Amino acid sequence: MAPVAASFDTVFWETRAGKQVPRAFFMDLEPTVIDGIRTGKYRSLFHPEQLVSGKEDAANNYARGHYSVGSEMIDLVLERIRKLAKPCGGLQGFLIFRSFGGGTGSGFTSLLMEQLSIHYGRKTKLEFCVYPAPRISTAVVEPYNSVLTTHSTMEHSDCTFMVDNEALYDICHHQLGIERPSYTSINRLVGQVVSSITASLRFEGPLNVDLIEFQTNLVPYPRIHFPMTAFAPIVAAEKAYHKAFSVSDITTACFESSNQLVKCDPRLGQYMACCLLYRGDVVPKDVNAAIAAMKSRQSIQFVDWCPTGFKVGINNHPPTMLPGGHLAKVQRTVCLLSNTTAVVEAWARLDHKFDLMYAKKAFLHWYIREGMEEWEFSEAREDLAALERDYEELGPSLRYDDKNEY
């Protein structure tokens, strides 16, 4: 029982009554989403203090989340996080889930991360961010919010794993056969990726990877901390019995754009580092053979200054799927975290949309009204331009133009 108990302790803590409570904290500036958790089927999991919501939302406005509305909530949020962190025997860091495009996700989270850096110093901060999709948008001002939050969290985030809704919808629709994917469908897919990344923190394994190891192996320079995520196999429950997935098969699938959780073509750039996280019935011999086969492919190019390229994690604890879900239960899975110069395409696409609006000063008055100044937009955009140049200096990549848009 010892390994299982240890795995529980990583993400749960035990109350005096013997109940296991997740080490999780949920926050939104408006009550609707949090109320859904308070009244949903998982409500008994969480202590009421772990669910915090305001009365006035950020209205898709970075400035409201960071300055006016968000500043009124930050002290309460920090106090609740302190209460959660206090019982930890050895706090490794924080996993932060948010969107780039929303007001709370962009504005309040950047304010929170600044405060976490002050109060918790060098503790690791890994982000899972919903990045603006090329064609699907939930807010007109997404480009503003995304550029502003990327700039303000650049020095506070250690590693930012990006996913976008369009890529997730496509996977659910084309590979899982879901005619109309719901947020539940795409969240379960993201949940499998997060589960793979945290498996080594929760279970014993021959080649485990902790939070700091992710940074060490994936981030060659502090600003270049935006790996792409991919997952395999993604197979519908009804098709599982007709397919066998070897270690080689799932490794190959991970490098295909159809299995990526962000819309970006890896063939347009070069890899700086790859982290392959295997779960289930996997042995090192098969992994080594699969990696050797991938290295021999012309389509997978590494920058010349990083010849080794691959970091491997193996955890023998098999992946678990939710009963009644669309994903099939399989013997083994792999999650690929890859830092590639191709991601500059996503930044260029975002910057282009920002420029179209900012050239006309469209929607700017909503931000100015909440306490921002125009120079903050220019400064953030210059920082993103510098980020594009940083990626281009590290290895050749295809420049973005209007014709390249998905």
mmCIF file of C-alpha atoms in Angstrom:
data_model
loop_
_atom_site.group_PDB
_atom_site.id
_atom_site.type_symbol
_atom_site.label_atom_id
_atom_site.label_comp_id
_atom_site.label_asym_id
_atom_site.label_seq_id
_atom_site.Cartn_x
_atom_site.Cartn_y
_atom_site.Cartn_z
ATOM 1 C CA MET A 1 0.000 0.000 0.000
ATOM 2 C CA ALA A 2 2.931 2.360 0.517
ATOM 3 C CA PRO A 3 3.389 3.451 -3.151
ATOM 4 C CA VAL A 4 -0.365 4.053 -3.512
ATOM 5 C CA ALA A 5 -0.440 6.120 -0.306
ATOM 6 C CA ALA A 6 2.550 8.142 -1.514
ATOM 7 C CA SER A 7 0.842 8.780 -4.851
ATOM 8 C CA PHE A 8 -2.267 10.001 -3.057
ATOM 9 C CA ASP A 9 -0.255 12.416 -0.945
ATOM 10 C CA THR A 10 1.087 14.211 -4.028
ATOM 11 C CA VAL A 11 -2.269 15.559 -5.144
ATOM 12 C CA PHE A 12 -4.515 14.884 -2.120
ATOM 13 C CA TRP A 13 -4.354 15.693 1.559
ATOM 14 C CA GLU A 14 -6.202 13.927 4.331
ATOM 15 C CA THR A 15 -8.546 15.769 6.687
ATOM 16 C CA ARG A 16 -8.898 14.886 10.360
ATOM 17 C CA ALA A 17 -12.067 13.012 9.458
ATOM 18 C CA GLY A 18 -10.047 10.810 7.087
ATOM 19 C CA LYS A 19 -11.407 12.326 3.868
ATOM 20 C CA GLN A 20 -9.087 12.770 0.871
ATOM 21 C CA VAL A 21 -9.287 16.330 -0.506
ATOM 22 C CA PRO A 22 -7.531 17.387 -3.765
ATOM 23 C CA ARG A 23 -4.745 19.954 -3.497
ATOM 24 C CA ALA A 24 -6.616 22.137 -5.974
ATOM 25 C CA PHE A 25 -7.938 25.668 -6.066
ATOM 26 C CA PHE A 26 -10.568 27.068 -8.458
ATOM 27 C CA MET A 27 -11.068 30.761 -9.058
ATOM 28 C CA ASP A 28 -13.129 32.938 -11.389
ATOM 29 C CA LEU A 29 -14.158 36.588 -11.226
ATOM 30 C CA GLU A 30 -17.774 35.683 -11.985
ATOM 31 C CA PRO A 31 -19.799 32.951 -10.234
ATOM 32 C CA THR A 32 -21.330 30.869 -13.069
ATOM 33 C CA VAL A 33 -18.510 28.355 -13.690
ATOM 34 C CA ILE A 34 -17.550 27.920 -10.028
ATOM 35 C CA ASP A 35 -21.230 27.515 -9.107
ATOM 36 C CA GLY A 36 -21.308 24.669 -11.615
ATOM 37 C CA ILE A 37 -18.622 22.904 -9.553
ATOM 38 C CA ARG A 38 -20.353 23.766 -6.265
ATOM 39 C CA THR A 39 -23.554 22.078 -7.438
ATOM 40 C CA GLY A 40 -22.074 19.461 -9.808
ATOM 41 C CA LYS A 41 -21.474 15.764 -9.247
ATOM 42 C CA TYR A 42 -17.913 16.330 -7.951
ATOM 43 C CA ARG A 43 -18.952 18.927 -5.351
ATOM 44 C CA SER A 44 -18.265 16.599 -2.422
ATOM 45 C CA LEU A 45 -14.599 16.336 -3.454
ATOM 46 C CA PHE A 46 -13.737 19.942 -2.654
ATOM 47 C CA HIS A 47 -13.645 22.001 0.508
ATOM 48 C CA PRO A 48 -15.780 25.166 0.048
ATOM 49 C CA GLU A 49 -12.693 27.346 0.641
ATOM 50 C CA GLN A 50 -11.115 25.838 -2.485
ATOM 51 C CA LEU A 51 -13.824 27.376 -4.675
ATOM 52 C CA VAL A 52 -13.680 31.166 -4.954
ATOM 53 C CA SER A 53 -15.732 33.366 -7.255
ATOM 54 C CA GLY A 54 -16.357 37.094 -7.500
ATOM 55 C CA LYS A 55 -19.591 38.893 -8.283
ATOM 56 C CA GLU A 56 -18.362 40.956 -11.224
ATOM 57 C CA ASP A 57 -16.705 39.277 -14.196
ATOM 58 C CA ALA A 58 -13.703 40.464 -16.207
ATOM 59 C CA ALA A 59 -15.816 40.808 -19.387
ATOM 60 C CA ASN A 60 -13.053 39.407 -21.655
ATOM 61 C CA ASN A 61 -10.921 42.362 -20.604
ATOM 62 C CA TYR A 62 -7.305 41.869 -19.472
ATOM 63 C CA ALA A 63 -7.363 45.238 -17.699
ATOM 64 C CA ARG A 64 -10.383 44.295 -15.558
ATOM 65 C CA GLY A 65 -8.768 41.003 -14.579
ATOM 66 C CA HIS A 66 -5.377 42.534 -13.791
ATOM 67 C CA TYR A 67 -6.236 45.953 -12.424
ATOM 68 C CA SER A 68 -9.758 46.997 -11.425
ATOM 69 C CA VAL A 69 -11.790 43.865 -10.569
ATOM 70 C CA GLY A 70 -8.911 41.418 -10.100
ATOM 71 C CA SER A 71 -6.984 43.569 -7.629
ATOM 72 C CA GLU A 72 -9.932 43.361 -5.210
ATOM 73 C CA MET A 73 -9.757 39.534 -5.168
ATOM 74 C CA ILE A 74 -6.018 38.883 -5.110
ATOM 75 C CA ASP A 75 -5.498 38.983 -1.325
ATOM 76 C CA LEU A 76 -8.268 36.453 -0.660
ATOM 77 C CA VAL A 77 -6.926 34.131 -3.383
ATOM 78 C CA LEU A 78 -3.359 34.297 -2.029
ATOM 79 C CA GLU A 79 -4.600 33.524 1.482
ATOM 80 C CA ARG A 80 -6.503 30.446 0.262
ATOM 81 C CA ILE A 81 -3.470 29.247 -1.732
ATOM 82 C CA ARG A 82 -1.287 29.748 1.368
ATOM 83 C CA LYS A 83 -3.655 27.507 3.356
ATOM 84 C CA LEU A 84 -3.369 24.807 0.684
ATOM 85 C CA ALA A 85 0.430 25.083 0.468
ATOM 86 C CA LYS A 86 1.053 25.078 4.218
ATOM 87 C CA PRO A 87 0.393 21.337 4.853
ATOM 88 C CA CYS A 88 2.677 20.296 1.950
ATOM 89 C CA GLY A 89 5.745 18.386 3.112
ATOM 90 C CA GLY A 90 7.835 19.471 0.116
ATOM 91 C CA LEU A 91 6.085 21.892 -2.214
ATOM 92 C CA GLN A 92 7.551 21.404 -5.712
ATOM 93 C CA GLY A 93 5.555 24.062 -7.478
ATOM 94 C CA PHE A 94 2.256 25.039 -9.069
ATOM 95 C CA LEU A 95 0.284 23.740 -12.042
ATOM 96 C CA ILE A 96 -1.753 26.618 -13.443
ATOM 97 C CA PHE A 97 -4.664 26.101 -15.852
ATOM 98 C CA ARG A 98 -6.034 29.099 -17.735
ATOM 99 C CA SER A 99 -6.944 30.560 -21.102
ATOM 100 C CA PHE A 100 -5.006 33.314 -22.865
ATOM 101 C CA GLY A 101 -8.066 34.915 -24.402
ATOM 102 C CA GLY A 102 -10.379 35.546 -21.432
ATOM 103 C CA GLY A 103 -10.294 38.434 -18.974
ATOM 104 C CA THR A 104 -9.736 36.321 -15.836
ATOM 105 C CA GLY A 105 -7.419 33.850 -17.609
ATOM 106 C CA SER A 106 -5.230 36.586 -19.055
ATOM 107 C CA GLY A 107 -5.483 39.476 -16.595
ATOM 108 C CA PHE A 108 -6.043 37.936 -13.175
ATOM 109 C CA THR A 109 -3.681 35.004 -13.779
ATOM 110 C CA SER A 110 -0.829 37.333 -14.728
ATOM 111 C CA LEU A 111 -1.434 39.274 -11.496
ATOM 112 C CA LEU A 112 -1.529 36.000 -9.531
ATOM 113 C CA MET A 113 1.699 34.703 -11.086
ATOM 114 C CA GLU A 114 3.513 37.926 -10.205
ATOM 115 C CA GLN A 115 2.384 37.434 -6.592
ATOM 116 C CA LEU A 116 3.343 33.737 -6.569
ATOM 117 C CA SER A 117 6.851 34.728 -7.683
ATOM 118 C CA ILE A 118 7.053 37.168 -4.761
ATOM 119 C CA HIS A 119 5.649 34.815 -2.099
ATOM 120 C CA TYR A 120 7.052 31.464 -3.275
ATOM 121 C CA GLY A 121 10.313 32.518 -4.906
ATOM 122 C CA ARG A 122 11.836 29.873 -7.129
ATOM 123 C CA LYS A 123 9.032 27.297 -6.887
ATOM 124 C CA THR A 124 8.259 25.890 -10.328
ATOM 125 C CA LYS A 125 5.243 27.288 -12.175
ATOM 126 C CA LEU A 126 4.030 25.126 -15.050
ATOM 127 C CA GLU A 127 1.117 26.434 -17.101
ATOM 128 C CA PHE A 128 -1.457 24.666 -19.247
ATOM 129 C CA CYS A 129 -2.861 27.368 -21.482
ATOM 130 C CA VAL A 130 -5.711 27.404 -23.964
ATOM 131 C CA TYR A 131 -4.125 29.376 -26.787
ATOM 132 C CA PRO A 132 -6.280 31.302 -29.339
ATOM 133 C CA ALA A 133 -7.150 28.969 -32.199
ATOM 134 C CA PRO A 134 -6.610 30.048 -35.828
ATOM 135 C CA ARG A 135 -10.292 30.006 -36.801
ATOM 136 C CA ILE A 136 -12.319 29.446 -33.619
ATOM 137 C CA SER A 137 -12.666 32.421 -31.292
ATOM 138 C CA THR A 138 -14.780 33.074 -28.219
ATOM 139 C CA ALA A 139 -13.942 36.782 -27.952
ATOM 140 C CA VAL A 140 -13.117 39.558 -30.441
ATOM 141 C CA VAL A 141 -10.353 40.943 -28.201
ATOM 142 C CA GLU A 142 -8.517 37.594 -27.752
ATOM 143 C CA PRO A 143 -5.385 38.886 -29.550
ATOM 144 C CA TYR A 144 -5.091 41.866 -27.169
ATOM 145 C CA ASN A 145 -5.537 39.720 -24.056
ATOM 146 C CA SER A 146 -3.143 37.029 -25.285
ATOM 147 C CA VAL A 147 -0.310 39.398 -26.201
ATOM 148 C CA LEU A 148 -0.679 41.363 -22.950
ATOM 149 C CA THR A 149 -0.675 38.255 -20.729
ATOM 150 C CA THR A 150 2.209 36.574 -22.576
ATOM 151 C CA HIS A 151 4.286 39.694 -22.030
ATOM 152 C CA SER A 152 3.404 40.134 -18.353
ATOM 153 C CA THR A 153 3.962 36.452 -17.413
ATOM 154 C CA MET A 154 7.090 35.882 -19.521
ATOM 155 C CA GLU A 155 9.470 36.075 -16.543
ATOM 156 C CA HIS A 156 7.100 34.389 -14.055
ATOM 157 C CA SER A 157 6.260 31.195 -15.965
ATOM 158 C CA ASP A 158 8.833 28.406 -16.133
ATOM 159 C CA CYS A 159 7.100 26.317 -18.787
ATOM 160 C CA THR A 160 3.857 26.894 -20.705
ATOM 161 C CA PHE A 161 2.197 23.907 -22.393
ATOM 162 C CA MET A 162 -0.109 25.168 -25.115
ATOM 163 C CA VAL A 163 -3.345 23.639 -26.402
ATOM 164 C CA ASP A 164 -5.979 25.216 -28.623
ATOM 165 C CA ASN A 165 -9.680 24.480 -28.966
ATOM 166 C CA GLU A 166 -9.609 24.020 -32.729
ATOM 167 C CA ALA A 167 -6.995 21.252 -32.557
ATOM 168 C CA LEU A 168 -8.923 19.601 -29.710
ATOM 169 C CA TYR A 169 -12.235 19.823 -31.596
ATOM 170 C CA ASP A 170 -10.615 18.308 -34.703
ATOM 171 C CA ILE A 171 -9.206 15.382 -32.701
ATOM 172 C CA CYS A 172 -12.586 14.735 -31.052
ATOM 173 C CA HIS A 173 -14.431 14.983 -34.365
ATOM 174 C CA HIS A 174 -12.087 13.136 -36.729
ATOM 175 C CA GLN A 175 -10.387 10.591 -34.462
ATOM 176 C CA LEU A 176 -12.996 9.934 -31.782
ATOM 177 C CA GLY A 177 -15.995 10.298 -34.089
ATOM 178 C CA ILE A 178 -17.805 12.790 -31.848
ATOM 179 C CA GLU A 179 -20.187 14.681 -34.106
ATOM 180 C CA ARG A 180 -20.529 17.692 -31.787
ATOM 181 C CA PRO A 181 -17.657 17.776 -29.281
ATOM 182 C CA SER A 182 -18.541 19.341 -25.932
ATOM 183 C CA TYR A 183 -16.266 21.033 -23.409
ATOM 184 C CA THR A 184 -16.452 17.778 -21.432
ATOM 185 C CA SER A 185 -15.028 15.873 -24.442
ATOM 186 C CA ILE A 186 -12.095 18.210 -24.946
ATOM 187 C CA ASN A 187 -11.415 18.579 -21.211
ATOM 188 C CA ARG A 188 -11.113 14.806 -20.871
ATOM 189 C CA LEU A 189 -8.561 14.805 -23.670
ATOM 190 C CA VAL A 190 -6.531 17.537 -21.941
ATOM 191 C CA GLY A 191 -6.958 15.567 -18.702
ATOM 192 C CA GLN A 192 -5.158 12.574 -20.249
ATOM 193 C CA VAL A 193 -2.201 14.783 -21.187
ATOM 194 C CA VAL A 194 -2.015 16.320 -17.714
ATOM 195 C CA SER A 195 -2.313 12.846 -16.188
ATOM 196 C CA SER A 196 0.673 11.677 -18.281
ATOM 197 C CA ILE A 197 2.759 14.660 -17.217
ATOM 198 C CA THR A 198 1.967 14.210 -13.522
ATOM 199 C CA ALA A 199 2.071 10.373 -13.480
ATOM 200 C CA SER A 200 5.714 10.381 -12.429
ATOM 201 C CA LEU A 201 4.852 12.570 -9.431
ATOM 202 C CA ARG A 202 2.079 10.196 -8.381
ATOM 203 C CA PHE A 203 3.411 6.701 -9.072
ATOM 204 C CA GLU A 204 6.693 4.826 -8.802
ATOM 205 C CA GLY A 205 8.402 4.182 -12.137
ATOM 206 C CA PRO A 206 11.738 3.095 -13.669
ATOM 207 C CA LEU A 207 12.316 6.490 -15.337
ATOM 208 C CA ASN A 208 10.365 9.159 -13.508
ATOM 209 C CA VAL A 209 10.465 12.863 -14.397
ATOM 210 C CA ASP A 210 9.740 15.568 -11.802
ATOM 211 C CA LEU A 211 8.664 19.159 -12.391
ATOM 212 C CA ILE A 212 12.174 20.624 -12.383
ATOM 213 C CA GLU A 213 13.377 17.992 -14.865
ATOM 214 C CA PHE A 214 10.776 19.183 -17.376
ATOM 215 C CA GLN A 215 12.289 22.658 -17.321
ATOM 216 C CA THR A 216 15.874 21.428 -17.411
ATOM 217 C CA ASN A 217 15.297 19.293 -20.495
ATOM 218 C CA LEU A 218 12.711 21.341 -22.391
ATOM 219 C CA VAL A 219 13.713 24.980 -21.895
ATOM 220 C CA PRO A 220 17.069 25.869 -23.539
ATOM 221 C CA TYR A 221 16.672 29.606 -22.745
ATOM 222 C CA PRO A 222 14.338 31.256 -20.196
ATOM 223 C CA ARG A 223 12.091 32.920 -22.815
ATOM 224 C CA ILE A 224 11.847 29.820 -25.036
ATOM 225 C CA HIS A 225 9.441 28.001 -22.719
ATOM 226 C CA PHE A 226 6.403 27.218 -24.901
ATOM 227 C CA PRO A 227 6.437 23.484 -25.765
ATOM 228 C CA MET A 228 3.766 21.932 -27.961
ATOM 229 C CA THR A 229 1.833 18.916 -26.671
ATOM 230 C CA ALA A 230 0.770 15.735 -28.475
ATOM 231 C CA PHE A 231 -0.796 12.493 -27.290
ATOM 232 C CA ALA A 232 -1.155 8.956 -28.664
ATOM 233 C CA PRO A 233 -2.961 6.719 -29.181
ATOM 234 C CA ILE A 234 -6.201 8.666 -29.541
ATOM 235 C CA VAL A 235 -8.697 5.977 -30.408
ATOM 236 C CA ALA A 236 -12.466 5.718 -30.006
ATOM 237 C CA ALA A 237 -13.771 3.154 -27.513
ATOM 238 C CA GLU A 238 -15.628 1.158 -30.200
ATOM 239 C CA LYS A 239 -12.461 0.764 -32.336
ATOM 240 C CA ALA A 240 -10.097 -0.317 -29.573
ATOM 241 C CA TYR A 241 -10.560 -4.056 -30.085
ATOM 242 C CA HIS A 242 -9.597 -3.869 -33.745
ATOM 243 C CA LYS A 243 -6.218 -2.209 -33.273
ATOM 244 C CA ALA A 244 -2.917 -2.992 -31.562
ATOM 245 C CA PHE A 245 -0.602 -0.167 -30.619
ATOM 246 C CA SER A 246 3.081 -0.967 -30.273
ATOM 247 C CA VAL A 247 5.566 1.442 -28.683
ATOM 248 C CA SER A 248 6.808 2.253 -32.190
ATOM 249 C CA ASP A 249 3.260 2.948 -33.443
ATOM 250 C CA ILE A 250 2.353 5.379 -30.677
ATOM 251 C CA THR A 251 5.738 7.136 -30.857
ATOM 252 C CA THR A 252 5.305 7.694 -34.608
ATOM 253 C CA ALA A 253 1.708 8.897 -34.099
ATOM 254 C CA CYS A 254 2.868 11.501 -31.574
ATOM 255 C CA PHE A 255 4.920 13.282 -34.230
ATOM 256 C CA GLU A 256 1.954 13.583 -36.602
ATOM 257 C CA SER A 257 0.143 16.921 -36.632
ATOM 258 C CA SER A 258 -3.242 15.154 -36.298
ATOM 259 C CA ASN A 259 -2.294 14.158 -32.736
ATOM 260 C CA GLN A 260 -1.097 17.611 -31.691
ATOM 261 C CA LEU A 261 -3.127 19.663 -29.260
ATOM 262 C CA VAL A 262 -2.167 22.963 -30.911
ATOM 263 C CA LYS A 263 -2.595 23.952 -34.583
ATOM 264 C CA CYS A 264 0.967 24.266 -35.788
ATOM 265 C CA ASP A 265 2.935 22.356 -38.421
ATOM 266 C CA PRO A 266 6.134 20.905 -36.858
ATOM 267 C CA ARG A 267 7.600 20.313 -40.320
ATOM 268 C CA LEU A 268 8.041 24.089 -40.680
ATOM 269 C CA GLY A 269 10.655 24.245 -37.924
ATOM 270 C CA GLN A 270 13.303 22.313 -36.045
ATOM 271 C CA TYR A 271 13.097 20.574 -32.690
ATOM 272 C CA MET A 272 15.199 21.896 -29.825
ATOM 273 C CA ALA A 273 14.089 19.274 -27.299
ATOM 274 C CA CYS A 274 11.535 16.487 -26.990
ATOM 275 C CA CYS A 275 10.193 14.873 -23.867
ATOM 276 C CA LEU A 276 8.466 11.501 -24.396
ATOM 277 C CA LEU A 277 6.400 10.361 -21.420
ATOM 278 C CA TYR A 278 5.298 6.730 -21.691
ATOM 279 C CA ARG A 279 2.718 5.003 -19.509
ATOM 280 C CA GLY A 280 1.714 1.379 -19.158
ATOM 281 C CA ASP A 281 3.273 -1.725 -20.718
ATOM 282 C CA VAL A 282 6.497 -0.129 -21.982
ATOM 283 C CA VAL A 283 10.123 -1.318 -21.733
ATOM 284 C CA PRO A 284 13.252 0.822 -22.403
ATOM 285 C CA LYS A 285 14.432 -1.466 -25.256
ATOM 286 C CA ASP A 286 11.286 -0.726 -27.312
ATOM 287 C CA VAL A 287 11.550 2.997 -26.535
ATOM 288 C CA ASN A 288 15.177 3.136 -27.715
ATOM 289 C CA ALA A 289 14.258 1.377 -30.970
ATOM 290 C CA ALA A 290 11.312 3.742 -31.558
ATOM 291 C CA ILE A 291 13.466 6.836 -30.945
ATOM 292 C CA ALA A 292 16.210 5.530 -33.268
ATOM 293 C CA ALA A 293 13.569 5.080 -35.989
ATOM 294 C CA MET A 294 12.260 8.635 -35.447
ATOM 295 C CA LYS A 295 15.767 10.132 -35.631
ATOM 296 C CA SER A 296 16.307 8.535 -39.032
ATOM 297 C CA ARG A 297 13.258 10.308 -40.506
ATOM 298 C CA GLN A 298 13.848 13.288 -42.763
ATOM 299 C CA SER A 299 10.694 15.028 -41.506
ATOM 300 C CA ILE A 300 12.061 15.271 -37.952
ATOM 301 C CA GLN A 301 14.853 17.822 -37.875
ATOM 302 C CA PHE A 302 16.764 18.918 -34.775
ATOM 303 C CA VAL A 303 18.715 22.143 -34.421
ATOM 304 C CA ASP A 304 22.415 21.520 -34.938
ATOM 305 C CA TRP A 305 23.322 22.754 -31.442
ATOM 306 C CA CYS A 306 21.207 20.086 -29.676
ATOM 307 C CA PRO A 307 22.176 16.686 -31.117
ATOM 308 C CA THR A 308 20.698 14.394 -28.413
ATOM 309 C CA GLY A 309 17.253 15.933 -28.262
ATOM 310 C CA PHE A 310 15.181 13.289 -26.444
ATOM 311 C CA LYS A 311 14.279 13.030 -22.771
ATOM 312 C CA VAL A 312 12.336 9.891 -21.829
ATOM 313 C CA GLY A 313 10.019 9.146 -18.931
ATOM 314 C CA ILE A 314 8.562 5.663 -18.347
ATOM 315 C CA ASN A 315 5.851 4.916 -15.822
ATOM 316 C CA ASN A 316 4.483 1.372 -15.681
ATOM 317 C CA HIS A 317 1.214 2.402 -14.061
ATOM 318 C CA PRO A 318 -1.350 1.921 -16.872
ATOM 319 C CA PRO A 319 -3.426 4.868 -18.107
ATOM 320 C CA THR A 320 -7.000 5.088 -16.830
ATOM 321 C CA MET A 321 -9.958 6.249 -18.908
ATOM 322 C CA LEU A 322 -13.252 7.531 -17.563
ATOM 323 C CA PRO A 323 -16.012 4.911 -17.812
ATOM 324 C CA GLY A 324 -18.567 5.858 -20.444
ATOM 325 C CA GLY A 325 -16.096 8.238 -22.118
ATOM 326 C CA HIS A 326 -15.167 8.349 -25.802
ATOM 327 C CA LEU A 327 -11.494 7.399 -25.316
ATOM 328 C CA ALA A 328 -10.687 3.693 -25.372
ATOM 329 C CA LYS A 329 -8.804 2.001 -22.561
ATOM 330 C CA VAL A 330 -5.393 1.037 -23.935
ATOM 331 C CA GLN A 331 -2.320 -0.788 -22.619
ATOM 332 C CA ARG A 332 0.130 2.030 -23.237
ATOM 333 C CA THR A 333 0.150 5.745 -24.086
ATOM 334 C CA VAL A 334 2.750 8.396 -24.809
ATOM 335 C CA CYS A 335 2.651 12.138 -24.334
ATOM 336 C CA LEU A 336 5.065 14.245 -26.380
ATOM 337 C CA LEU A 337 6.223 17.632 -25.124
ATOM 338 C CA SER A 338 8.296 19.242 -27.847
ATOM 339 C CA ASN A 339 10.046 22.593 -27.933
ATOM 340 C CA THR A 340 10.237 23.484 -31.608
ATOM 341 C CA THR A 341 10.970 26.612 -33.612
ATOM 342 C CA ALA A 342 7.778 25.870 -35.600
ATOM 343 C CA VAL A 343 5.720 27.385 -32.768
ATOM 344 C CA VAL A 344 6.791 30.808 -34.058
ATOM 345 C CA GLU A 345 4.003 30.312 -36.617
ATOM 346 C CA ALA A 346 1.416 30.459 -33.811
ATOM 347 C CA TRP A 347 2.975 33.620 -32.351
ATOM 348 C CA ALA A 348 3.181 35.289 -35.763
ATOM 349 C CA ARG A 349 -0.480 34.475 -36.409
ATOM 350 C CA LEU A 350 -1.477 36.008 -33.079
ATOM 351 C CA ASP A 351 0.692 39.108 -33.577
ATOM 352 C CA HIS A 352 -0.801 39.645 -37.041
ATOM 353 C CA LYS A 353 -4.333 39.695 -35.572
ATOM 354 C CA PHE A 354 -3.191 42.061 -32.814
ATOM 355 C CA ASP A 355 -1.692 44.426 -35.408
ATOM 356 C CA LEU A 356 -4.892 44.550 -37.480
ATOM 357 C CA MET A 357 -6.900 45.805 -34.493
ATOM 358 C CA TYR A 358 -4.213 47.970 -32.913
ATOM 359 C CA ALA A 359 -3.542 49.837 -36.183
ATOM 360 C CA LYS A 360 -7.086 51.218 -35.898
ATOM 361 C CA LYS A 361 -6.959 51.495 -32.058
ATOM 362 C CA ALA A 362 -10.100 49.351 -32.081
ATOM 363 C CA PHE A 363 -11.595 48.387 -28.677
ATOM 364 C CA LEU A 364 -8.714 50.150 -26.907
ATOM 365 C CA HIS A 365 -10.956 52.459 -24.885
ATOM 366 C CA TRP A 366 -12.313 49.518 -22.838
ATOM 367 C CA TYR A 367 -8.806 48.853 -21.544
ATOM 368 C CA ILE A 368 -7.897 52.514 -20.973
ATOM 369 C CA ARG A 369 -11.112 52.953 -18.975
ATOM 370 C CA GLU A 370 -9.980 50.228 -16.530
ATOM 371 C CA GLY A 371 -6.648 51.867 -15.756
ATOM 372 C CA MET A 372 -4.310 50.762 -18.556
ATOM 373 C CA GLU A 373 -2.226 53.058 -20.746
ATOM 374 C CA GLU A 374 -1.565 52.823 -24.458
ATOM 375 C CA TRP A 375 2.190 52.339 -24.062
ATOM 376 C CA GLU A 376 1.500 48.996 -22.317
ATOM 377 C CA PHE A 377 0.095 47.658 -25.596
ATOM 378 C CA SER A 378 3.126 48.834 -27.576
ATOM 379 C CA GLU A 379 5.523 47.379 -24.998
ATOM 380 C CA ALA A 380 3.752 44.000 -24.993
ATOM 381 C CA ARG A 381 3.722 43.853 -28.802
ATOM 382 C CA GLU A 382 7.441 44.694 -28.972
ATOM 383 C CA ASP A 383 8.154 41.885 -26.509
ATOM 384 C CA LEU A 384 6.231 39.398 -28.700
ATOM 385 C CA ALA A 385 8.145 40.602 -31.767
ATOM 386 C CA ALA A 386 11.355 39.961 -29.816
ATOM 387 C CA LEU A 387 10.053 36.457 -28.949
ATOM 388 C CA GLU A 388 9.496 35.737 -32.653
ATOM 389 C CA ARG A 389 13.078 36.849 -33.374
ATOM 390 C CA ASP A 390 14.381 34.690 -30.515
ATOM 391 C CA TYR A 391 12.820 31.598 -32.095
ATOM 392 C CA GLU A 392 14.066 32.476 -35.571
ATOM 393 C CA GLU A 393 17.634 32.884 -34.335
ATOM 394 C CA LEU A 394 17.582 29.382 -32.834
ATOM 395 C CA GLY A 395 16.773 27.604 -36.090
ATOM 396 C CA PRO A 396 15.189 28.192 -39.498
ATOM 397 C CA SER A 397 11.413 28.267 -39.695
ATOM 398 C CA LEU A 398 8.903 29.237 -42.363
ATOM 399 C CA ARG A 399 7.756 32.831 -41.941
ATOM 400 C CA TYR A 400 4.039 33.401 -41.444
ATOM 401 C CA ASP A 401 1.988 35.260 -44.005
ATOM 402 C CA ASP A 402 -1.720 35.456 -44.832
ATOM 403 C CA LYS A 403 -1.492 32.480 -47.194
ATOM 404 C CA ASN A 404 -0.165 30.209 -44.454
ATOM 405 C CA GLU A 405 -3.171 30.638 -42.202
ATOM 406 C CA TYR A 406 -5.074 27.434 -41.492
#
